[in-house]
Short mmCIF file of C-alpha atoms and ligand atoms in Angstrom, two decimals:
data_model
loop_
_atom_site.label_atom_id
_atom_site.label_comp_id
_atom_site.label_asym_id
_atom_site.label_seq_id
_atom_site.Cartn_x
_atom_site.Cartn_y
_atom_site.Cartn_z
CA MET T 1 0.00 0.00 0.00
CA ALA T 2 1.21 3.52 -0.77
CA SER T 3 2.73 5.44 2.16
CA THR T 4 1.00 8.72 3.04
CA GLU T 5 4.00 10.00 4.98
CA ILE T 6 5.60 13.23 3.74
CA LYS T 7 9.38 13.32 3.45
CA ASN T 8 11.60 15.83 1.72
CA PHE T 9 14.71 15.21 -0.36
CA GLY T 10 16.78 17.23 -2.80
CA ILE T 11 20.06 18.01 -4.44
CA ILE T 12 22.38 20.88 -3.53
CA GLY T 13 24.96 22.32 -5.89
CA TRP T 14 25.86 25.44 -7.87
CA PRO T 15 24.65 25.44 -10.56
CA VAL T 16 22.08 22.69 -10.17
CA GLY T 17 19.34 23.61 -12.63
CA HIS T 18 20.66 21.08 -15.17
CA SER T 19 20.39 18.17 -12.70
CA LEU T 20 18.43 15.13 -13.85
CA SER T 21 17.97 13.96 -10.25
CA PRO T 22 14.66 15.71 -9.36
CA LYS T 23 12.74 14.05 -12.21
CA MET T 24 14.51 10.71 -11.72
CA TYR T 25 13.84 10.42 -7.96
CA GLN T 26 10.36 11.94 -8.12
CA ALA T 27 9.30 9.36 -10.72
CA ALA T 28 10.86 6.54 -8.69
CA PHE T 29 9.13 7.66 -5.46
CA LYS T 30 5.77 7.84 -7.21
CA SER T 31 6.14 4.45 -8.81
CA SER T 32 7.30 2.76 -5.57
CA GLY T 33 4.48 3.79 -3.25
CA PHE T 34 5.90 7.04 -1.87
CA PRO T 35 3.64 9.63 -3.58
CA ASN T 36 4.23 12.19 -0.80
CA TYR T 37 8.01 12.14 -0.99
CA ASN T 38 9.28 15.35 -2.58
CA TYR T 39 12.63 15.89 -4.31
CA ILE T 40 13.79 19.36 -5.34
CA ALA T 41 16.86 21.07 -6.80
CA MET T 42 18.41 23.60 -4.39
CA PRO T 43 20.98 26.00 -5.83
CA ILE T 44 23.36 26.80 -2.95
CA GLN T 45 26.40 29.03 -3.41
CA ALA T 46 29.69 27.97 -1.79
CA GLY T 47 29.60 30.60 0.99
CA ARG T 48 26.13 29.48 2.15
CA LEU T 49 26.86 25.78 2.62
CA MET T 50 26.93 25.81 6.43
CA LEU T 51 23.62 27.70 6.63
CA ALA T 52 22.14 25.36 4.03
CA VAL T 53 23.10 22.24 5.98
CA ASP T 54 21.59 23.72 9.16
CA GLY T 55 18.47 24.51 7.17
CA LEU T 56 18.19 20.93 5.96
CA LYS T 57 18.25 19.75 9.59
CA GLY T 58 15.75 22.44 10.64
CA LEU T 59 13.37 21.48 7.86
CA ASP T 60 13.91 17.79 8.61
CA PHE T 61 14.99 16.84 5.09
CA ARG T 62 15.42 13.06 5.09
CA GLY T 63 18.21 13.04 2.52
CA ILE T 64 20.07 15.02 -0.08
CA ASN T 65 22.39 14.49 -3.00
CA VAL T 66 25.41 16.73 -3.25
CA THR T 67 27.10 17.94 -6.39
CA ILE T 68 29.80 20.39 -7.51
CA PRO T 69 31.16 22.44 -5.73
CA HIS T 70 30.09 20.99 -2.34
CA LYS T 71 31.14 17.32 -2.48
CA THR T 72 34.29 17.85 -0.38
CA HIS T 73 33.41 20.94 1.65
CA ILE T 74 30.22 19.45 3.08
CA ILE T 75 32.23 16.84 5.01
CA LYS T 76 33.05 19.25 7.83
CA TYR T 77 29.35 19.83 8.53
CA LEU T 78 28.41 16.14 8.79
CA ASP T 79 28.26 13.97 11.92
CA SER T 80 29.71 10.83 10.36
CA LEU T 81 31.02 9.39 7.13
CA ASP T 82 30.67 5.98 5.61
CA ALA T 83 34.02 4.25 4.88
CA ASP T 84 33.95 4.82 1.08
CA ALA T 85 33.23 8.55 1.48
CA ARG T 86 36.01 8.86 4.07
CA ILE T 87 38.60 7.21 1.83
CA ILE T 88 37.51 9.07 -1.32
CA GLY T 89 37.21 12.36 0.55
CA ALA T 90 33.94 13.29 -1.16
CA VAL T 91 30.23 12.90 -0.43
CA ASN T 92 27.40 12.76 -2.97
CA THR T 93 24.64 11.54 -0.64
CA VAL T 94 23.65 12.61 2.87
CA VAL T 95 21.11 10.80 5.05
CA ASN T 96 19.48 12.58 8.00
CA ASP T 97 18.60 10.30 10.92
CA GLY T 98 16.84 12.51 13.46
CA GLY T 99 19.35 15.35 13.04
CA MET T 100 22.43 13.13 12.67
CA LEU T 101 23.85 13.57 9.18
CA THR T 102 25.84 10.74 7.57
CA GLY T 103 27.73 11.20 4.29
CA TYR T 104 28.07 8.52 1.61
CA ASN T 105 29.72 8.26 -1.79
CA THR T 106 27.51 6.28 -4.15
CA ASP T 107 29.58 7.19 -7.25
CA VAL T 108 31.90 4.34 -6.34
CA THR T 109 28.97 1.90 -5.99
CA GLY T 110 27.53 3.06 -9.32
CA PHE T 111 30.90 2.80 -11.06
CA LEU T 112 31.45 -0.79 -9.87
CA ALA T 113 27.85 -1.88 -10.50
CA ALA T 114 28.05 -0.59 -14.09
CA LEU T 115 31.28 -2.56 -14.59
CA ALA T 116 29.60 -5.68 -13.26
CA GLU T 117 26.66 -5.18 -15.66
CA ALA T 118 29.21 -4.97 -18.49
CA ASP T 119 30.75 -8.26 -17.24
CA PHE T 120 34.12 -6.63 -16.56
CA MET T 121 35.99 -8.03 -13.55
CA PRO T 122 38.48 -5.47 -12.16
CA GLU T 123 40.42 -8.09 -10.16
CA ASP T 124 44.06 -8.26 -11.36
CA SER T 125 43.28 -6.03 -14.34
CA ASN T 126 45.51 -3.29 -15.72
CA ALA T 127 43.44 -0.12 -15.59
CA VAL T 128 44.08 3.38 -16.92
CA ILE T 129 42.20 6.36 -15.49
CA LEU T 130 42.13 9.74 -17.25
CA GLY T 131 41.78 12.68 -14.87
CA SER T 132 42.61 13.29 -11.23
CA GLY T 133 39.55 15.09 -9.87
CA GLY T 134 36.70 13.95 -7.60
CA ALA T 135 35.24 11.32 -9.94
CA ALA T 136 38.72 9.91 -10.63
CA ARG T 137 39.15 9.43 -6.86
CA ALA T 138 35.90 7.44 -6.67
CA VAL T 139 36.89 5.36 -9.73
CA LEU T 140 40.35 4.71 -8.31
CA TRP T 141 38.94 3.63 -4.95
CA GLY T 142 36.49 1.31 -6.73
CA LEU T 143 39.36 -0.33 -8.61
CA CYS T 144 41.42 -0.63 -5.41
CA LYS T 145 38.46 -2.16 -3.53
CA ARG T 146 38.14 -4.77 -6.24
CA LYS T 147 41.90 -5.47 -6.23
CA ALA T 148 42.86 -4.25 -9.69
CA GLY T 149 46.39 -5.40 -10.50
CA TYR T 150 47.88 -2.11 -11.64
CA VAL T 151 46.36 1.35 -12.11
CA THR T 152 47.85 4.13 -14.22
CA ILE T 153 46.49 7.65 -13.80
CA GLY T 154 47.01 10.06 -16.70
CA ALA T 155 46.15 13.74 -16.43
CA ARG T 156 47.07 17.05 -18.01
CA ASN T 157 48.69 17.97 -14.71
CA ALA T 158 51.29 15.30 -13.86
CA GLU T 159 51.69 16.54 -10.30
CA LYS T 160 47.98 16.06 -9.56
CA ALA T 161 48.10 12.57 -11.09
CA LYS T 162 51.12 11.67 -8.95
CA ASN T 163 49.51 13.10 -5.81
CA LEU T 164 46.37 11.07 -6.39
CA ALA T 165 48.45 7.91 -6.90
CA ALA T 166 50.36 8.68 -3.68
CA ASP T 167 47.08 9.18 -1.73
CA PHE T 168 45.99 5.62 -2.59
CA LYS T 169 49.41 3.92 -2.63
CA ARG T 170 48.58 1.78 0.43
CA TYR T 171 45.65 0.20 -1.43
CA GLY T 172 47.40 -1.02 -4.60
CA SER T 173 50.00 -0.53 -7.34
CA ILE T 174 49.24 2.92 -8.74
CA GLU T 175 51.31 5.41 -10.74
CA GLY T 176 50.47 8.89 -12.00
CA TYR T 177 51.78 10.50 -15.20
CA ASP T 178 51.38 13.36 -17.59
CA TRP T 179 49.05 11.83 -20.17
CA LEU T 180 51.30 13.04 -23.01
CA SER T 181 54.39 11.30 -21.60
CA GLU T 182 56.02 8.23 -23.12
CA GLU T 183 55.67 6.26 -19.83
CA PHE T 184 51.93 6.83 -19.91
CA LYS T 185 51.67 5.73 -23.54
CA GLU T 186 53.62 2.57 -22.71
CA ASN T 187 51.02 1.68 -20.05
CA LEU T 188 48.18 2.03 -22.55
CA LYS T 189 49.61 -0.95 -24.44
CA THR T 190 48.77 -3.39 -21.64
CA ALA T 191 45.50 -1.85 -20.42
CA ASP T 192 42.44 -4.05 -19.96
CA ILE T 193 40.30 -0.98 -19.36
CA LEU T 194 40.55 2.76 -20.05
CA ILE T 195 38.28 5.05 -18.01
CA ASN T 196 37.68 8.70 -18.81
CA ALA T 197 37.02 10.62 -15.58
CA THR T 198 37.49 14.10 -17.08
CA PRO T 199 34.65 16.23 -18.44
CA LEU T 200 36.23 16.26 -21.93
CA GLY T 201 33.49 15.41 -24.43
CA MET T 202 30.66 16.46 -22.13
CA TYR T 203 27.80 18.59 -23.52
CA PRO T 204 28.10 21.29 -24.88
CA ASP T 205 31.74 20.63 -25.84
CA VAL T 206 30.90 17.33 -27.52
CA ILE T 207 33.71 17.53 -30.09
CA SER T 208 36.40 17.21 -27.41
CA MET T 209 38.04 14.03 -26.20
CA PRO T 210 41.07 13.27 -24.02
CA PRO T 211 44.35 13.20 -25.98
CA VAL T 212 44.92 9.44 -25.91
CA ASP T 213 45.93 7.32 -28.86
CA LEU T 214 43.32 4.55 -28.70
CA LYS T 215 45.27 2.54 -31.29
CA LEU T 216 47.83 1.79 -28.55
CA LEU T 217 45.26 -0.20 -26.54
CA PRO T 218 45.32 -3.97 -26.90
CA GLU T 219 42.45 -5.70 -28.71
CA GLY T 220 39.39 -6.15 -26.52
CA ALA T 221 40.22 -3.41 -23.99
CA LEU T 222 37.05 -1.86 -22.52
CA VAL T 223 36.72 1.89 -23.09
CA TYR T 224 34.52 3.38 -20.34
CA ASP T 225 33.54 7.05 -20.41
CA ILE T 226 31.84 8.16 -17.19
CA VAL T 227 30.55 11.27 -18.97
CA TYR T 228 26.82 10.60 -19.53
CA ASN T 229 25.79 13.56 -21.66
CA PRO T 230 26.01 12.65 -24.50
CA ALA T 231 25.64 8.92 -23.92
CA LYS T 232 28.01 8.30 -26.83
CA THR T 233 30.90 10.71 -26.42
CA LYS T 234 33.49 11.32 -29.09
CA LEU T 235 35.87 9.05 -27.14
CA LEU T 236 33.35 6.19 -27.24
CA ALA T 237 32.53 6.78 -30.93
CA GLU T 238 36.25 6.63 -31.82
CA ALA T 239 36.74 3.52 -29.68
CA GLU T 240 33.75 1.83 -31.35
CA LYS T 241 35.17 2.61 -34.80
CA LEU T 242 38.36 0.79 -33.78
CA GLY T 243 36.34 -2.22 -32.61
CA PHE T 244 36.72 -1.79 -28.82
CA PRO T 245 33.86 -2.64 -26.46
CA THR T 246 32.54 0.54 -24.81
CA LEU T 247 30.56 1.58 -21.75
CA SER T 248 28.81 4.93 -21.27
CA GLY T 249 28.46 6.88 -18.00
CA MET T 250 24.66 6.50 -18.19
CA SER T 251 24.63 3.23 -16.28
CA MET T 252 26.94 4.64 -13.55
CA LEU T 253 24.55 7.60 -13.24
CA LEU T 254 21.55 5.29 -12.91
CA LEU T 255 23.23 2.90 -10.48
CA GLN T 256 24.63 5.60 -8.18
CA GLY T 257 21.07 6.96 -8.07
CA LYS T 258 19.75 3.51 -7.27
CA GLU T 259 22.13 3.24 -4.31
CA SER T 260 21.27 6.73 -3.02
CA TYR T 261 17.56 5.86 -3.23
CA ARG T 262 18.22 2.71 -1.20
CA LEU T 263 20.05 4.77 1.44
CA PHE T 264 17.20 7.32 1.52
CA THR T 265 14.31 4.84 1.76
CA GLY T 266 15.74 1.45 2.78
CA GLU T 267 14.17 0.00 -0.38
CA ASN T 268 15.27 -0.66 -3.94
CA PRO T 269 13.78 1.70 -6.53
CA ASP T 270 12.01 0.91 -9.78
CA VAL T 271 15.15 1.22 -11.92
CA ASP T 272 13.19 0.86 -15.15
CA ILE T 273 11.35 4.11 -14.52
CA MET T 274 14.60 5.84 -13.48
CA TRP T 275 16.26 4.63 -16.69
CA ARG T 276 13.31 5.78 -18.78
CA ILE T 277 13.47 9.28 -17.25
CA LEU T 278 17.23 9.54 -17.82
CA LYS T 279 16.88 8.49 -21.45
CA GLN T 280 13.98 10.89 -21.95
CA GLU T 281 15.88 13.80 -20.40
CA LEU T 282 18.99 13.02 -22.46
CA LYS T 283 16.78 12.61 -25.54
CA LEU T 284 17.81 9.03 -26.28
CA LYS T 285 15.64 6.46 -28.02
P1 LIG C 301 36.54 17.55 -11.28
O1 LIG C 301 36.68 17.18 -9.85
O2 LIG C 301 36.41 18.97 -11.68
O3 LIG C 301 37.78 16.87 -12.05
C1 LIG C 301 37.93 16.98 -13.44
C2 LIG C 301 39.23 16.35 -13.90
O4 LIG C 301 39.30 16.52 -15.31
C3 LIG C 301 40.49 17.02 -13.34
O5 LIG C 301 41.53 16.09 -13.35
C4 LIG C 301 40.75 18.12 -14.38
O6 LIG C 301 42.10 18.52 -14.46
C5 LIG C 301 40.39 17.40 -15.65
N1 LIG C 301 39.97 18.34 -16.67
C6 LIG C 301 38.96 19.21 -16.62
N2 LIG C 301 38.89 19.92 -17.77
C7 LIG C 301 39.91 19.48 -18.55
C8 LIG C 301 40.39 19.84 -19.86
N3 LIG C 301 39.78 20.77 -20.58
N4 LIG C 301 41.47 19.20 -20.34
C9 LIG C 301 42.10 18.25 -19.60
N5 LIG C 301 41.69 17.87 -18.36
C10 LIG C 301 40.60 18.48 -17.84
O7 LIG C 301 35.24 16.84 -11.92
P2 LIG C 301 34.64 15.43 -11.51
O8 LIG C 301 33.64 15.62 -10.44
O9 LIG C 301 35.78 14.53 -11.27
O10 LIG C 301 33.82 15.01 -12.83
C11 LIG C 301 34.47 14.60 -14.01
C12 LIG C 301 33.43 14.09 -15.01
O11 LIG C 301 32.84 12.90 -14.50
C13 LIG C 301 32.27 15.07 -15.27
O12 LIG C 301 31.99 15.09 -16.64
C14 LIG C 301 31.12 14.46 -14.52
O13 LIG C 301 29.86 14.75 -15.11
C15 LIG C 301 31.43 12.98 -14.66
N6 LIG C 301 30.78 12.17 -13.60
C16 LIG C 301 29.91 11.21 -14.00
C17 LIG C 301 29.28 10.44 -13.05
C18 LIG C 301 28.28 9.39 -13.47
O14 LIG C 301 27.48 8.96 -12.63
N7 LIG C 301 28.32 8.93 -14.71
C19 LIG C 301 29.54 10.63 -11.68
C20 LIG C 301 30.48 11.62 -11.30
C21 LIG C 301 31.09 12.40 -12.29
P3 LIG C 301 42.69 19.73 -13.55
O15 LIG C 301 42.73 19.20 -12.15
O16 LIG C 301 44.03 19.97 -14.14
O17 LIG C 301 41.74 20.87 -13.70
#
């Protein structure tokens, strides 16, 4: 039977108007017997984060998603962190239990669940990550959790790539390089998977792609772009032309949302309706 209880949820970020989350969660709540659960987009500027978090407690919001630029800064206003969020150093989901706020990172869950759906086993694999920002940290932690054999990070800023590798050194064999360097190119030749965790190729700049020579990858390497808009980025289109299997960021987006929904409600959502909304919003057939 449908619940008549009212609970409030939302997403905070700046900007946040483009977020697909309100429609995705609202449809899932409605379809799963929570017609009085509300989910809204809340544009919050950086300087107002502390006030905003207090407001969420005051208004008894049950849960929120967190996006750029608050994923790291919100940590200091939370009461506890789940282990993944602590290690990654970023939160994309907050659950409010009677005024106690706990931070989670469901990007890592979504990333790994999408890999599992694509039948890719990270264990002992050679992985290459492009980028060294927040999403790259979640991807790297996912690969470490699943005991990848060797991870190479390539970024435009070699120092950031090396620092990220150093941060996770205790969890696996990881090196960071300038993505134009010869050492980096050498590592492409043995990669089982290449993951783009930069925004290159994301709408509206859809003609961009990271500067990697895909021809260096061995046959059968999986090319995974966590960018989800467009679903087929230039990187994925080029990889497809060369005959590589590909994976779009759409499934990670859906599956991180599925995990956040589970944390918010204690139940699994209707993923079919969430998928339909995402496809509709991204104008896919
Ligand atoms: P971020 O923290 O800002 O990090 C972006 C990374 O990309 C940094 O390493 C940055 O390098 C690099 N970069 C940015 N612009 C670049 C350019 N023009 N040329 C070369 N490198 C560039 O962002 P993020 O949160 O990690 O997000 C990265 C992407 O992942 C976004 O497109 C986001 O939408 C996507 N994402 C998808 C999902 C999903 O569910 N599918 C989840 C999370 C994120 P510098 O440090 O040198 O600036």
